[in-house]
Amino acid sequence: MKQFTAIAGTFDYLKSLKDQGLTIGFVPTMGALHEGHLALVRRSTSENDLTVSSIFVNPIQFNNPEDLVKYPRTLSKDLSLLEDARCDIVFTPAADEMYPGGEPGTLSHDFGMLDQVMEGKFRPGHFNGVAVVVKKLFEIVQPTRAYFGKKDFQQLVVIRHMVEKLELPVEIIPCETVREPDGLAMSSRNTRLTKEQRAIAPVIFQVLLEVRKNAGKVPVDTLKQWAIKKMEEMPGFQIEYFEIGGAENLMPVEQWHQTDYPMAFVAVFLGDVRLIDNIELFS
Ligand code: AMP
């Protein structure tokens, strides 16, 4: 596996490969890799001639400075996991390589309502930071396909929207959420949970499964209130939002008939660790 830290070297190397007609699969990450990330890498290696991953803890997508400081960083382990997953190239830029002089530039992209609800509402500026970095990474890597997890479903929808609007020449491939055996969605942030918090964290997915069982049968608001109550009964759980909305546009619904593809979305704090999850309700 080749490692690059400079934009110019990465761009030139990948361009020469693309010019030879090779397909490039791209998996952008913030590191602290787990099976969820590696499933994306493996899918990419099975569908492309070359797989590129990036590891960059993007400062401009953190609305909470403490979250940025505490974000886990495990570079040498990540490199060996990527090597084992047969990733071909890893790009690990420093922040001043991506944002010289600390200036991220702006992306005057109108996401409509997509970044006004849920993650967008509770993490102001987050999706702009994501869009700026992903667009820049796409320019550097010039991927044929890029792989994103449904775990961050809103991010996936926001990126798809950006790619369509800006007519970027890349195919966005959504990948299923990878879970621990007890149902907890894998996340780099899980390593920050205490033993006690880790033990009760699977309740998030258990509640989502119960919601799915009752979807379409119980009124939307009744089900939402039930889910919130169930989670808030757990010691140390603090719900930031629990929403039922359409997969097409993420808009919250009040009646089941308002969407063909309802999903439930949740963000919850366990202590100071913020976890998100979601589930497709009519699948
Ligand atoms: P991150 O490093 O958290 O920015 O995530 C990098 C990519 O991995 C994003 O596309 C995430 O949606 C995806 N990802 C993170 N956790 C999971 C998971 N448990 N299952 C599937 N994909 C995931």
mmCIF file of C-alpha atoms and ligand atoms in Angstrom:
data_model
loop_
_atom_site.group_PDB
_atom_site.id
_atom_site.type_symbol
_atom_site.label_atom_id
_atom_site.label_comp_id
_atom_site.label_asym_id
_atom_site.label_seq_id
_atom_site.Cartn_x
_atom_site.Cartn_y
_atom_site.Cartn_z
ATOM 1 C CA MET A 1 0.000 0.000 0.000
ATOM 2 C CA LYS A 2 1.315 3.415 -0.975
ATOM 3 C CA GLN A 3 0.911 6.315 1.459
ATOM 4 C CA PHE A 4 0.748 9.964 0.384
ATOM 5 C CA THR A 5 0.524 13.099 2.501
ATOM 6 C CA ALA A 6 0.833 15.782 -0.205
ATOM 7 C CA ILE A 7 -2.039 16.780 -2.492
ATOM 8 C CA ALA A 8 0.098 17.304 -5.616
ATOM 9 C CA GLY A 9 1.836 13.910 -5.400
ATOM 10 C CA THR A 10 -1.467 12.116 -4.790
ATOM 11 C CA PHE A 11 -3.207 13.903 -7.657
ATOM 12 C CA ASP A 12 -0.408 13.246 -10.161
ATOM 13 C CA TYR A 13 -0.034 9.595 -9.218
ATOM 14 C CA LEU A 14 -3.776 8.865 -9.389
ATOM 15 C CA LYS A 15 -4.257 10.852 -12.587
ATOM 16 C CA SER A 16 -1.618 8.774 -14.352
ATOM 17 C CA LEU A 17 -3.449 5.601 -13.282
ATOM 18 C CA LYS A 18 -6.841 6.962 -14.351
ATOM 19 C CA ASP A 19 -5.378 7.998 -17.697
ATOM 20 C CA GLN A 20 -4.458 4.338 -18.207
ATOM 21 C CA GLY A 21 -8.185 3.527 -17.925
ATOM 22 C CA LEU A 22 -8.142 2.095 -14.402
ATOM 23 C CA THR A 23 -11.221 2.518 -12.203
ATOM 24 C CA ILE A 24 -10.679 4.080 -8.798
ATOM 25 C CA GLY A 25 -12.826 3.372 -5.731
ATOM 26 C CA PHE A 26 -12.573 5.880 -2.895
ATOM 27 C CA VAL A 27 -13.367 5.518 0.810
ATOM 28 C CA PRO A 28 -12.994 8.775 2.740
ATOM 29 C CA THR A 29 -12.641 8.345 6.519
ATOM 30 C CA MET A 30 -11.579 10.152 9.656
ATOM 31 C CA GLY A 31 -9.584 7.158 10.863
ATOM 32 C CA ALA A 32 -9.934 5.133 14.079
ATOM 33 C CA LEU A 33 -10.990 2.442 11.649
ATOM 34 C CA HIS A 34 -13.325 -0.428 12.442
ATOM 35 C CA GLU A 35 -15.199 -3.132 10.505
ATOM 36 C CA GLY A 36 -17.709 -0.559 9.210
ATOM 37 C CA HIS A 37 -14.943 1.296 7.376
ATOM 38 C CA LEU A 38 -13.266 -1.919 6.261
ATOM 39 C CA ALA A 39 -16.522 -3.224 4.733
ATOM 40 C CA LEU A 40 -16.513 -0.109 2.525
ATOM 41 C CA VAL A 41 -12.895 -0.747 1.546
ATOM 42 C CA ARG A 42 -13.611 -4.389 0.705
ATOM 43 C CA ARG A 43 -16.650 -3.461 -1.380
ATOM 44 C CA SER A 44 -14.484 -0.954 -3.239
ATOM 45 C CA THR A 45 -11.701 -3.460 -3.907
ATOM 46 C CA SER A 46 -14.269 -5.896 -5.316
ATOM 47 C CA GLU A 47 -15.694 -3.279 -7.724
ATOM 48 C CA ASN A 48 -12.654 -1.271 -8.836
ATOM 49 C CA ASP A 49 -9.136 -1.738 -10.175
ATOM 50 C CA LEU A 50 -7.698 0.399 -7.376
ATOM 51 C CA THR A 51 -8.920 1.470 -3.968
ATOM 52 C CA VAL A 52 -7.922 4.718 -2.309
ATOM 53 C CA SER A 53 -8.782 5.588 1.261
ATOM 54 C CA SER A 54 -8.191 8.876 3.039
ATOM 55 C CA ILE A 55 -7.689 9.455 6.730
ATOM 56 C CA PHE A 56 -8.295 13.055 7.708
ATOM 57 C CA VAL A 57 -9.940 14.314 10.891
ATOM 58 C CA ASN A 58 -11.604 17.258 9.216
ATOM 59 C CA PRO A 59 -11.568 20.156 11.707
ATOM 60 C CA ILE A 60 -14.214 22.214 9.905
ATOM 61 C CA GLN A 61 -16.951 19.612 10.313
ATOM 62 C CA PHE A 62 -16.714 19.634 14.115
ATOM 63 C CA ASN A 63 -19.098 22.176 15.570
ATOM 64 C CA ASN A 64 -17.964 21.153 19.065
ATOM 65 C CA PRO A 65 -14.220 21.872 19.612
ATOM 66 C CA GLU A 66 -14.012 19.381 22.492
ATOM 67 C CA ASP A 67 -15.310 16.595 20.209
ATOM 68 C CA LEU A 68 -12.481 17.391 17.757
ATOM 69 C CA VAL A 69 -9.837 17.213 20.497
ATOM 70 C CA LYS A 70 -11.225 13.947 21.883
ATOM 71 C CA TYR A 71 -11.747 12.287 18.498
ATOM 72 C CA PRO A 72 -9.742 9.007 18.568
ATOM 73 C CA ARG A 73 -6.576 8.927 16.434
ATOM 74 C CA THR A 74 -4.948 5.541 15.762
ATOM 75 C CA LEU A 75 -2.950 6.063 12.555
ATOM 76 C CA SER A 76 -0.463 3.183 12.688
ATOM 77 C CA LYS A 77 -3.196 0.633 13.478
ATOM 78 C CA ASP A 78 -5.381 2.146 10.718
ATOM 79 C CA LEU A 79 -2.589 1.745 8.163
ATOM 80 C CA SER A 80 -2.132 -1.916 8.983
ATOM 81 C CA LEU A 81 -5.934 -2.546 8.831
ATOM 82 C CA LEU A 82 -6.092 -0.874 5.408
ATOM 83 C CA GLU A 83 -3.145 -2.913 4.207
ATOM 84 C CA ASP A 84 -4.881 -6.125 5.366
ATOM 85 C CA ALA A 85 -8.098 -5.055 3.591
ATOM 86 C CA ARG A 86 -6.051 -4.692 0.365
ATOM 87 C CA CYS A 87 -6.400 -0.967 0.075
ATOM 88 C CA ASP A 88 -3.904 0.218 -2.583
ATOM 89 C CA ILE A 89 -3.353 3.848 -1.676
ATOM 90 C CA VAL A 90 -3.930 5.869 1.477
ATOM 91 C CA PHE A 91 -3.971 9.650 1.600
ATOM 92 C CA THR A 92 -3.221 11.099 5.041
ATOM 93 C CA PRO A 93 -2.909 14.874 4.696
ATOM 94 C CA ALA A 94 -2.215 17.282 7.566
ATOM 95 C CA ALA A 95 -4.779 20.036 8.174
ATOM 96 C CA ASP A 96 -2.552 22.741 6.667
ATOM 97 C CA GLU A 97 -2.130 20.692 3.500
ATOM 98 C CA MET A 98 -5.918 20.616 3.049
ATOM 99 C CA TYR A 99 -6.523 24.152 4.324
ATOM 100 C CA PRO A 100 -3.368 26.237 3.771
ATOM 101 C CA GLY A 101 -3.247 29.154 6.196
ATOM 102 C CA GLY A 102 -6.230 27.697 7.997
ATOM 103 C CA GLU A 103 -8.499 28.903 5.193
ATOM 104 C CA PRO A 104 -11.011 26.223 4.189
ATOM 105 C CA GLY A 105 -12.609 28.281 1.423
ATOM 106 C CA THR A 106 -16.344 28.311 1.113
ATOM 107 C CA LEU A 107 -18.776 26.169 -0.717
ATOM 108 C CA SER A 108 -21.833 28.164 -1.649
ATOM 109 C CA HIS A 109 -23.950 25.099 -2.034
ATOM 110 C CA ASP A 110 -27.636 25.250 -1.260
ATOM 111 C CA PHE A 111 -28.702 21.998 0.349
ATOM 112 C CA GLY A 112 -32.307 23.181 0.629
ATOM 113 C CA MET A 113 -33.782 21.643 3.757
ATOM 114 C CA LEU A 114 -31.350 18.712 3.788
ATOM 115 C CA ASP A 115 -28.955 20.407 6.185
ATOM 116 C CA GLN A 116 -31.647 22.128 8.233
ATOM 117 C CA VAL A 117 -33.001 19.026 9.970
ATOM 118 C CA MET A 118 -31.541 16.523 12.452
ATOM 119 C CA GLU A 119 -27.710 16.555 12.219
ATOM 120 C CA GLY A 120 -27.844 19.842 10.308
ATOM 121 C CA LYS A 121 -30.040 21.457 12.927
ATOM 122 C CA PHE A 122 -28.058 20.279 15.942
ATOM 123 C CA ARG A 123 -24.587 20.622 14.388
ATOM 124 C CA PRO A 124 -24.604 24.003 12.622
ATOM 125 C CA GLY A 125 -21.977 24.161 9.868
ATOM 126 C CA HIS A 126 -21.321 20.420 10.035
ATOM 127 C CA PHE A 127 -22.545 19.534 6.544
ATOM 128 C CA ASN A 128 -20.866 22.533 4.976
ATOM 129 C CA GLY A 129 -17.609 21.227 6.481
ATOM 130 C CA VAL A 130 -18.343 17.749 5.157
ATOM 131 C CA ALA A 131 -19.201 19.065 1.678
ATOM 132 C CA VAL A 132 -16.064 21.234 1.498
ATOM 133 C CA VAL A 133 -13.761 18.353 2.411
ATOM 134 C CA VAL A 134 -15.489 15.710 0.277
ATOM 135 C CA LYS A 135 -15.508 17.964 -2.786
ATOM 136 C CA LYS A 136 -11.817 18.702 -2.271
ATOM 137 C CA LEU A 137 -10.990 15.024 -1.787
ATOM 138 C CA PHE A 138 -12.934 14.140 -4.951
ATOM 139 C CA GLU A 139 -10.871 16.718 -6.880
ATOM 140 C CA ILE A 140 -7.641 15.183 -5.583
ATOM 141 C CA VAL A 141 -8.564 11.514 -5.987
ATOM 142 C CA GLN A 142 -10.889 11.761 -9.024
ATOM 143 C CA PRO A 143 -12.650 8.534 -8.080
ATOM 144 C CA THR A 144 -14.856 6.497 -10.390
ATOM 145 C CA ARG A 145 -16.933 5.457 -7.378
ATOM 146 C CA ALA A 146 -17.050 6.665 -3.772
ATOM 147 C CA TYR A 147 -18.343 4.561 -0.882
ATOM 148 C CA PHE A 148 -20.369 5.949 2.028
ATOM 149 C CA GLY A 149 -22.039 4.207 4.977
ATOM 150 C CA LYS A 150 -25.786 4.379 5.615
ATOM 151 C CA LYS A 151 -24.836 4.750 9.277
ATOM 152 C CA ASP A 152 -24.466 8.460 8.397
ATOM 153 C CA PHE A 153 -27.578 8.462 6.220
ATOM 154 C CA GLN A 154 -28.059 12.223 6.173
ATOM 155 C CA GLN A 155 -24.439 12.704 5.114
ATOM 156 C CA LEU A 156 -25.018 10.256 2.274
ATOM 157 C CA VAL A 157 -28.080 12.190 1.081
ATOM 158 C CA VAL A 158 -26.250 15.529 1.363
ATOM 159 C CA ILE A 159 -23.279 14.230 -0.656
ATOM 160 C CA ARG A 160 -25.507 12.697 -3.313
ATOM 161 C CA HIS A 161 -27.277 16.052 -3.614
ATOM 162 C CA MET A 162 -23.951 17.884 -3.988
ATOM 163 C CA VAL A 163 -22.713 15.421 -6.619
ATOM 164 C CA GLU A 164 -25.930 15.772 -8.648
ATOM 165 C CA LYS A 165 -26.078 19.564 -8.412
ATOM 166 C CA LEU A 166 -22.409 20.103 -9.244
ATOM 167 C CA GLU A 167 -22.467 17.282 -11.808
ATOM 168 C CA LEU A 168 -19.352 15.710 -10.298
ATOM 169 C CA PRO A 169 -18.230 12.674 -12.314
ATOM 170 C CA VAL A 170 -18.401 10.114 -9.508
ATOM 171 C CA GLU A 171 -20.869 7.378 -8.619
ATOM 172 C CA ILE A 172 -21.930 7.395 -4.965
ATOM 173 C CA ILE A 173 -22.334 3.882 -3.542
ATOM 174 C CA PRO A 174 -24.340 3.534 -0.300
ATOM 175 C CA CYS A 175 -23.230 0.691 2.009
ATOM 176 C CA GLU A 176 -25.135 -1.032 4.825
ATOM 177 C CA THR A 177 -24.427 -0.161 8.455
ATOM 178 C CA VAL A 178 -22.114 -2.665 10.127
ATOM 179 C CA ARG A 179 -23.093 -3.502 13.714
ATOM 180 C CA GLU A 180 -21.527 -5.147 16.730
ATOM 181 C CA PRO A 181 -23.030 -8.582 17.557
ATOM 182 C CA ASP A 182 -25.320 -6.873 20.110
ATOM 183 C CA GLY A 183 -26.656 -4.452 17.490
ATOM 184 C CA LEU A 184 -24.725 -1.302 18.369
ATOM 185 C CA ALA A 185 -23.738 0.472 15.156
ATOM 186 C CA MET A 186 -19.959 0.495 14.851
ATOM 187 C CA SER A 187 -18.515 3.951 15.349
ATOM 188 C CA SER A 188 -15.084 5.358 16.073
ATOM 189 C CA ARG A 189 -16.697 7.126 19.035
ATOM 190 C CA ASN A 190 -17.704 3.802 20.666
ATOM 191 C CA THR A 191 -14.146 3.485 22.018
ATOM 192 C CA ARG A 192 -14.854 6.509 24.233
ATOM 193 C CA LEU A 193 -17.759 4.804 26.041
ATOM 194 C CA THR A 194 -17.206 3.603 29.597
ATOM 195 C CA LYS A 195 -17.858 -0.073 30.334
ATOM 196 C CA GLU A 196 -21.249 0.823 31.810
ATOM 197 C CA GLN A 197 -22.220 3.039 28.879
ATOM 198 C CA ARG A 198 -21.096 0.390 26.386
ATOM 199 C CA ALA A 199 -23.260 -2.196 28.168
ATOM 200 C CA ILE A 200 -26.469 -0.179 27.694
ATOM 201 C CA ALA A 201 -25.683 1.414 24.303
ATOM 202 C CA PRO A 202 -27.362 -1.468 22.344
ATOM 203 C CA VAL A 203 -30.717 -0.148 23.610
ATOM 204 C CA ILE A 204 -30.502 2.386 20.774
ATOM 205 C CA PHE A 205 -30.820 -0.332 18.135
ATOM 206 C CA GLN A 206 -33.295 -2.380 20.189
ATOM 207 C CA VAL A 207 -35.634 0.617 20.287
ATOM 208 C CA LEU A 208 -35.169 1.189 16.539
ATOM 209 C CA LEU A 209 -36.128 -2.454 15.890
ATOM 210 C CA GLU A 210 -39.274 -2.089 18.040
ATOM 211 C CA VAL A 211 -40.154 1.081 16.123
ATOM 212 C CA ARG A 212 -39.805 -0.828 12.857
ATOM 213 C CA LYS A 213 -42.159 -3.543 14.136
ATOM 214 C CA ASN A 214 -44.838 -0.958 14.854
ATOM 215 C CA ALA A 215 -44.285 1.281 11.833
ATOM 216 C CA GLY A 216 -47.446 1.869 9.840
ATOM 217 C CA LYS A 217 -49.590 0.440 12.665
ATOM 218 C CA VAL A 218 -49.184 2.962 15.474
ATOM 219 C CA PRO A 219 -49.506 6.735 14.769
ATOM 220 C CA VAL A 220 -46.137 8.367 13.996
ATOM 221 C CA ASP A 221 -46.190 10.708 16.974
ATOM 222 C CA THR A 222 -47.221 7.992 19.449
ATOM 223 C CA LEU A 223 -44.346 5.819 18.240
ATOM 224 C CA LYS A 224 -41.881 8.714 18.474
ATOM 225 C CA GLN A 225 -42.946 9.523 22.028
ATOM 226 C CA TRP A 226 -42.678 5.853 23.003
ATOM 227 C CA ALA A 227 -39.149 5.585 21.550
ATOM 228 C CA ILE A 228 -37.954 8.748 23.272
ATOM 229 C CA LYS A 229 -39.374 7.595 26.603
ATOM 230 C CA LYS A 230 -37.810 4.133 26.242
ATOM 231 C CA MET A 231 -34.357 5.573 25.613
ATOM 232 C CA GLU A 232 -34.609 8.256 28.241
ATOM 233 C CA GLU A 233 -35.391 5.603 30.845
ATOM 234 C CA MET A 234 -31.805 4.395 30.438
ATOM 235 C CA PRO A 235 -29.372 5.923 32.936
ATOM 236 C CA GLY A 236 -27.142 8.565 31.332
ATOM 237 C CA PHE A 237 -29.039 8.642 28.014
ATOM 238 C CA GLN A 238 -29.876 12.067 26.700
ATOM 239 C CA ILE A 239 -31.772 12.186 23.417
ATOM 240 C CA GLU A 240 -30.887 15.034 21.108
ATOM 241 C CA TYR A 241 -33.481 14.090 18.511
ATOM 242 C CA PHE A 242 -35.604 11.157 17.461
ATOM 243 C CA GLU A 243 -37.261 11.673 14.084
ATOM 244 C CA ILE A 244 -39.295 9.718 11.602
ATOM 245 C CA GLY A 245 -38.782 11.042 8.102
ATOM 246 C CA GLY A 246 -38.661 10.073 4.450
ATOM 247 C CA ALA A 247 -35.488 8.550 3.019
ATOM 248 C CA GLU A 248 -36.031 10.606 -0.175
ATOM 249 C CA ASN A 249 -35.686 14.064 1.362
ATOM 250 C CA LEU A 250 -35.278 13.487 5.134
ATOM 251 C CA MET A 251 -38.290 15.657 5.924
ATOM 252 C CA PRO A 252 -40.009 14.618 9.171
ATOM 253 C CA VAL A 253 -43.473 13.136 8.605
ATOM 254 C CA GLU A 254 -46.553 13.256 10.802
ATOM 255 C CA GLN A 255 -48.500 10.556 8.949
ATOM 256 C CA TRP A 256 -47.208 7.322 7.451
ATOM 257 C CA HIS A 257 -48.713 8.041 4.025
ATOM 258 C CA GLN A 258 -46.480 11.128 3.653
ATOM 259 C CA THR A 259 -43.552 8.965 2.546
ATOM 260 C CA ASP A 260 -43.052 5.643 0.761
ATOM 261 C CA TYR A 261 -39.706 5.099 2.515
ATOM 262 C CA PRO A 262 -39.989 6.044 6.180
ATOM 263 C CA MET A 263 -36.885 5.889 8.334
ATOM 264 C CA ALA A 264 -36.224 6.522 12.008
ATOM 265 C CA PHE A 265 -33.199 8.610 12.955
ATOM 266 C CA VAL A 266 -31.733 9.140 16.401
ATOM 267 C CA ALA A 267 -28.919 11.086 18.039
ATOM 268 C CA VAL A 268 -28.208 10.369 21.666
ATOM 269 C CA PHE A 269 -25.602 11.416 24.193
ATOM 270 C CA LEU A 270 -24.200 8.820 26.555
ATOM 271 C CA GLY A 271 -22.300 11.111 28.892
ATOM 272 C CA ASP A 272 -20.340 13.315 26.499
ATOM 273 C CA VAL A 273 -20.218 10.730 23.702
ATOM 274 C CA ARG A 274 -22.666 11.462 20.916
ATOM 275 C CA LEU A 275 -23.945 8.463 18.940
ATOM 276 C CA ILE A 276 -26.234 8.377 15.899
ATOM 277 C CA ASP A 277 -28.142 5.560 14.281
ATOM 278 C CA ASN A 278 -31.040 5.007 11.880
ATOM 279 C CA ILE A 279 -33.245 2.277 10.464
ATOM 280 C CA GLU A 280 -35.351 1.772 7.332
ATOM 281 C CA LEU A 281 -38.891 1.118 8.592
ATOM 282 C CA PHE A 282 -40.654 -0.552 5.662
ATOM 283 C CA SER A 283 -37.746 -2.734 4.504
HETATM 284 P P1 AMP B 1 -16.032 8.403 9.513
HETATM 285 O O1 AMP B 1 -14.635 7.924 9.667
HETATM 286 O O2 AMP B 1 -16.874 8.286 10.740
HETATM 287 O O3 AMP B 1 -16.104 9.770 8.852
HETATM 288 O O4 AMP B 1 -16.738 7.412 8.478
HETATM 289 C C1 AMP B 1 -16.177 7.187 7.205
HETATM 290 C C2 AMP B 1 -17.173 6.402 6.383
HETATM 291 O O5 AMP B 1 -17.445 5.154 7.029
HETATM 292 C C3 AMP B 1 -18.530 7.122 6.235
HETATM 293 O O6 AMP B 1 -19.027 6.900 4.927
HETATM 294 C C4 AMP B 1 -19.373 6.417 7.267
HETATM 295 O O7 AMP B 1 -20.760 6.450 6.975
HETATM 296 C C5 AMP B 1 -18.839 5.000 7.175
HETATM 297 N N1 AMP B 1 -19.155 4.253 8.393
HETATM 298 C C6 AMP B 1 -18.871 4.601 9.672
HETATM 299 N N2 AMP B 1 -19.361 3.691 10.522
HETATM 300 C C7 AMP B 1 -19.981 2.740 9.763
HETATM 301 C C8 AMP B 1 -20.690 1.543 10.055
HETATM 302 N N3 AMP B 1 -20.877 1.120 11.310
HETATM 303 N N4 AMP B 1 -21.175 0.826 9.024
HETATM 304 C C9 AMP B 1 -21.005 1.242 7.742
HETATM 305 N N5 AMP B 1 -20.347 2.361 7.400
HETATM 306 C C10 AMP B 1 -19.844 3.105 8.396
#
